[in-house]
Tab-separated table of C-alpha atoms in Angstrom:
chain	number	residue	atom	x	y	z
A	1	MET	CA	10.907	-27.794	116.401
A	2	LEU	CA	10.085	-24.147	116.040
A	3	ILE	CA	12.856	-21.695	116.574
A	4	HIS	CA	10.880	-18.932	118.336
A	5	GLU	CA	13.536	-16.240	118.113
A	6	LYS	CA	14.019	-16.527	114.380
A	7	LEU	CA	10.255	-16.225	113.586
A	8	THR	CA	9.339	-13.572	116.038
A	9	ALA	CA	12.451	-11.410	115.945
A	10	GLY	CA	11.725	-9.729	119.264
A	11	ARG	CA	7.920	-10.301	119.181
A	12	CYS	CA	6.333	-12.798	121.495
A	13	CYS	CA	3.769	-15.375	120.525
A	14	THR	CA	2.443	-18.804	121.432
A	15	ILE	CA	1.664	-21.269	118.715
A	16	THR	CA	-0.556	-24.222	119.263
A	17	ALA	CA	-0.918	-26.910	116.627
A	18	LEU	CA	-4.442	-28.274	116.387
A	19	GLN	CA	-3.598	-30.810	113.757
A	20	PRO	CA	-0.351	-32.258	112.338
A	21	GLY	CA	0.640	-30.176	109.351
A	22	VAL	CA	2.994	-27.397	108.108
A	23	LEU	CA	3.488	-24.045	109.749
A	24	TRP	CA	4.447	-21.086	107.510
A	25	GLY	CA	6.319	-18.144	109.007
A	26	VAL	CA	6.209	-14.881	107.154
A	27	PRO	CA	8.968	-12.325	108.067
A	28	GLN	CA	7.508	-9.346	109.830
A	29	ARG	CA	9.272	-7.023	107.348
A	30	ILE	CA	7.291	-8.618	104.415
A	31	VAL	CA	4.000	-8.260	106.351
A	32	ASP	CA	4.771	-4.643	107.090
A	33	LEU	CA	5.740	-3.856	103.550
A	34	LYS	CA	2.534	-5.428	102.241
A	35	LEU	CA	0.425	-3.525	104.669
A	36	ARG	CA	2.266	-0.441	103.785
A	37	VAL	CA	3.701	0.119	107.278
A	38	PRO	CA	6.252	2.928	106.778
A	39	PRO	CA	9.664	1.333	106.263
A	40	PRO	CA	12.442	1.820	108.845
A	41	VAL	CA	15.130	4.270	107.936
A	42	ARG	CA	18.125	2.154	106.706
A	43	ALA	CA	21.633	3.355	107.284
A	44	GLY	CA	23.089	4.516	104.012
A	45	MET	CA	19.949	4.292	101.888
A	46	ASP	CA	19.387	7.623	100.181
A	47	VAL	CA	15.771	7.292	99.051
A	48	SER	CA	15.570	10.880	97.599
A	49	GLY	CA	14.836	10.508	93.909
A	50	LEU	CA	14.598	6.740	94.088
A	51	GLN	CA	11.173	6.727	92.380
A	52	SER	CA	12.359	8.862	89.359
A	53	PHE	CA	15.675	6.830	89.214
A	54	THR	CA	13.860	3.483	89.045
A	55	ARG	CA	11.243	4.878	86.673
A	56	ALA	CA	14.056	5.582	84.156
A	57	LEU	CA	15.264	1.894	84.308
A	58	GLY	CA	14.203	-0.018	81.140
A	59	MET	CA	13.317	-3.108	82.954
A	60	LEU	CA	11.026	-1.264	85.408
A	61	ASN	CA	9.362	1.226	83.173
A	62	ALA	CA	6.280	-0.945	82.504
A	63	LEU	CA	5.322	-1.032	86.221
A	64	SER	CA	2.473	1.039	87.565
A	65	ASN	CA	3.295	3.874	90.019
A	66	GLU	CA	1.843	1.830	92.810
A	67	SER	CA	4.026	-1.227	91.928
A	68	LEU	CA	7.126	0.878	91.545
A	69	THR	CA	6.467	2.426	94.999
A	70	GLN	CA	6.000	-1.023	96.503
A	71	LEU	CA	9.265	-2.215	94.875
A	72	ASN	CA	11.111	0.751	96.155
A	73	ARG	CA	9.941	0.104	99.739
A	74	CYS	CA	12.266	-2.964	99.748
A	75	ALA	CA	15.239	-1.403	97.976
A	76	ALA	CA	18.598	-1.529	99.696
A	77	GLN	CA	21.802	0.414	98.935
A	78	VAL	CA	24.967	-1.468	98.300
A	79	THR	CA	28.252	0.406	98.181
A	80	LEU	CA	31.278	-1.348	96.636
A	81	GLU	CA	34.786	-0.234	96.933
A	82	ALA	CA	37.107	-0.168	93.814
A	83	GLY	CA	37.838	-3.779	92.801
A	84	GLU	CA	35.416	-5.272	95.244
A	85	VAL	CA	33.699	-8.473	93.957
A	86	LEU	CA	29.935	-8.505	94.303
A	87	CYS	CA	29.525	-12.064	93.016
A	88	GLU	CA	31.075	-14.933	91.156
A	89	ALA	CA	29.677	-16.821	88.181
A	90	GLY	CA	27.707	-19.776	89.668
A	91	ASP	CA	26.754	-18.044	92.909
A	92	PRO	CA	23.085	-18.197	93.896
A	93	ALA	CA	21.053	-15.394	92.352
A	94	ARG	CA	18.790	-13.959	94.937
A	95	ALA	CA	18.496	-10.239	93.962
A	96	ILE	CA	18.500	-7.869	91.030
A	97	TYR	CA	20.564	-4.645	91.003
A	98	ALA	CA	20.616	-1.205	89.344
A	99	ILE	CA	23.737	0.896	89.100
A	100	HIS	CA	23.056	4.191	90.722
A	101	SER	CA	26.619	5.580	90.352
A	102	GLY	CA	29.987	4.316	89.407
A	103	VAL	CA	31.007	1.443	87.185
A	104	VAL	CA	30.848	-2.400	87.417
A	105	ASN	CA	32.715	-4.791	85.189
A	106	THR	CA	31.168	-8.059	84.190
A	107	MET	CA	33.265	-11.108	83.237
A	108	GLY	CA	32.172	-14.519	82.242
A	109	LYS	CA	32.139	-17.238	79.625
A	110	GLN	CA	29.354	-17.808	77.053
A	111	ALA	CA	29.120	-20.344	74.292
A	112	GLY	CA	32.718	-21.183	74.741
A	113	SER	CA	33.963	-17.591	74.527
A	114	GLU	CA	35.087	-15.412	77.390
A	115	PHE	CA	33.516	-11.871	77.582
A	116	GLU	CA	33.954	-8.818	79.579
A	117	PHE	CA	32.001	-5.574	79.450
A	118	THR	CA	31.440	-2.523	81.590
A	119	MET	CA	28.133	-1.233	82.921
A	120	THR	CA	27.290	2.216	84.185
A	121	SER	CA	24.268	4.023	85.557
A	122	PRO	CA	21.392	3.574	84.963
A	123	MET	CA	21.857	-0.157	83.909
A	124	THR	CA	20.412	-3.163	85.687
A	125	PHE	CA	21.894	-6.664	86.132
A	126	GLY	CA	21.117	-9.955	87.913
A	127	GLU	CA	17.865	-10.427	85.793
A	128	SER	CA	18.535	-14.153	85.864
A	129	ALA	CA	17.306	-14.139	89.461
A	130	LEU	CA	13.780	-13.568	88.027
A	131	VAL	CA	14.054	-15.641	84.892
A	132	TYR	CA	14.466	-19.129	86.304
A	133	GLU	CA	12.884	-21.306	88.939
A	134	GLU	CA	14.656	-21.415	92.365
A	135	GLU	CA	17.178	-24.082	91.457
A	136	GLY	CA	18.183	-22.363	88.262
A	137	ARG	CA	18.748	-19.011	89.780
A	138	VAL	CA	22.452	-18.746	89.555
A	139	ARG	CA	24.817	-15.820	88.558
A	140	GLN	CA	26.042	-16.074	85.005
A	141	ALA	CA	29.008	-13.782	85.392
A	142	LYS	CA	31.451	-12.253	87.951
A	143	ILE	CA	30.581	-8.686	88.903
A	144	VAL	CA	33.442	-6.466	90.126
A	145	ALA	CA	33.306	-2.746	90.957
A	146	GLY	CA	35.277	-0.544	88.638
A	147	GLU	CA	38.180	1.872	89.557
A	148	THR	CA	35.830	4.436	91.169
A	149	GLY	CA	33.711	1.894	93.013
A	150	ALA	CA	29.936	1.687	92.677
A	151	THR	CA	26.707	2.401	94.447
A	152	LEU	CA	23.968	-0.029	93.648
A	153	VAL	CA	20.256	-0.407	94.415
A	154	LYS	CA	19.382	-4.042	95.387
A	155	TRP	CA	16.001	-5.767	95.325
A	156	ALA	CA	15.742	-9.289	96.850
A	157	VAL	CA	13.733	-11.534	94.648
A	158	ASN	CA	11.541	-12.988	97.340
A	159	GLU	CA	10.518	-9.414	98.332
A	160	ILE	CA	9.815	-8.525	94.668
A	161	GLU	CA	7.516	-11.587	94.337
A	162	THR	CA	5.793	-10.887	97.577
A	163	LEU	CA	5.229	-7.226	97.065
A	164	ILE	CA	4.414	-6.879	93.335
A	165	GLY	CA	3.892	-10.526	92.243
A	166	TYR	CA	5.395	-11.675	88.946
A	167	GLU	CA	5.107	-8.433	86.913
A	168	LEU	CA	8.848	-8.063	86.435
A	169	HIS	CA	9.522	-11.653	85.192
A	170	ALA	CA	8.735	-11.064	81.467
A	171	ALA	CA	10.762	-7.794	81.452
A	172	SER	CA	13.687	-9.317	83.158
A	173	GLU	CA	13.735	-12.211	80.731
A	174	ARG	CA	13.963	-9.807	77.812
A	175	ALA	CA	16.740	-7.888	79.488
A	176	PHE	CA	18.589	-11.026	80.467
A	177	THR	CA	18.400	-12.491	77.010
A	178	CYS	CA	19.674	-9.302	75.422
A	179	LYS	CA	22.663	-9.235	77.667
A	180	PHE	CA	23.198	-12.989	77.394
A	181	PHE	CA	23.675	-12.731	73.643
A	182	GLU	CA	25.209	-9.302	73.313
A	183	PRO	CA	28.791	-10.561	73.807
A	184	ILE	CA	28.330	-13.250	71.139
A	185	LYS	CA	26.700	-10.821	68.718
A	186	CYS	CA	29.464	-8.254	69.129
A	187	GLY	CA	32.170	-10.984	68.880
A	188	THR	CA	33.824	-9.960	72.077
């Protein structure tokens, strides 16, 4: 049974199946982004300087200007209050993040040892969302906003893959591997 409201989100259509099979629904936002329809203004999203900010992020600096622009079209701003938890270890990993301002603390367990470290702007995290296949995409650590809170830029993995393909996967794997082994190397 097709749930008309979920697929059309205010649009109206009639679908007639000519043969038994599978029907794929693509969210209108993804179609609009791919067709370069100007994105709607999102409450709280300050896009001024977003292109230069994301260009400075190590994981994104290999992208072409066109790919970076496409990526930024699906960016969302996330504001965390001091001490607010973004995610727990083991949660599904469906997005990557960049710290625009503030501080986030990362806590977890690796190779039998607990670790904790602080990340500040312009660092990225959540790379595991791009490293593994869907079933393996889980958060490796708990992320909590520091004493001053944090403003993050968020990109959903499904939108990244739709808009720019798999260009970021190799870079995210390198970034994830470095962070994954850093606590062990440093003995913390």
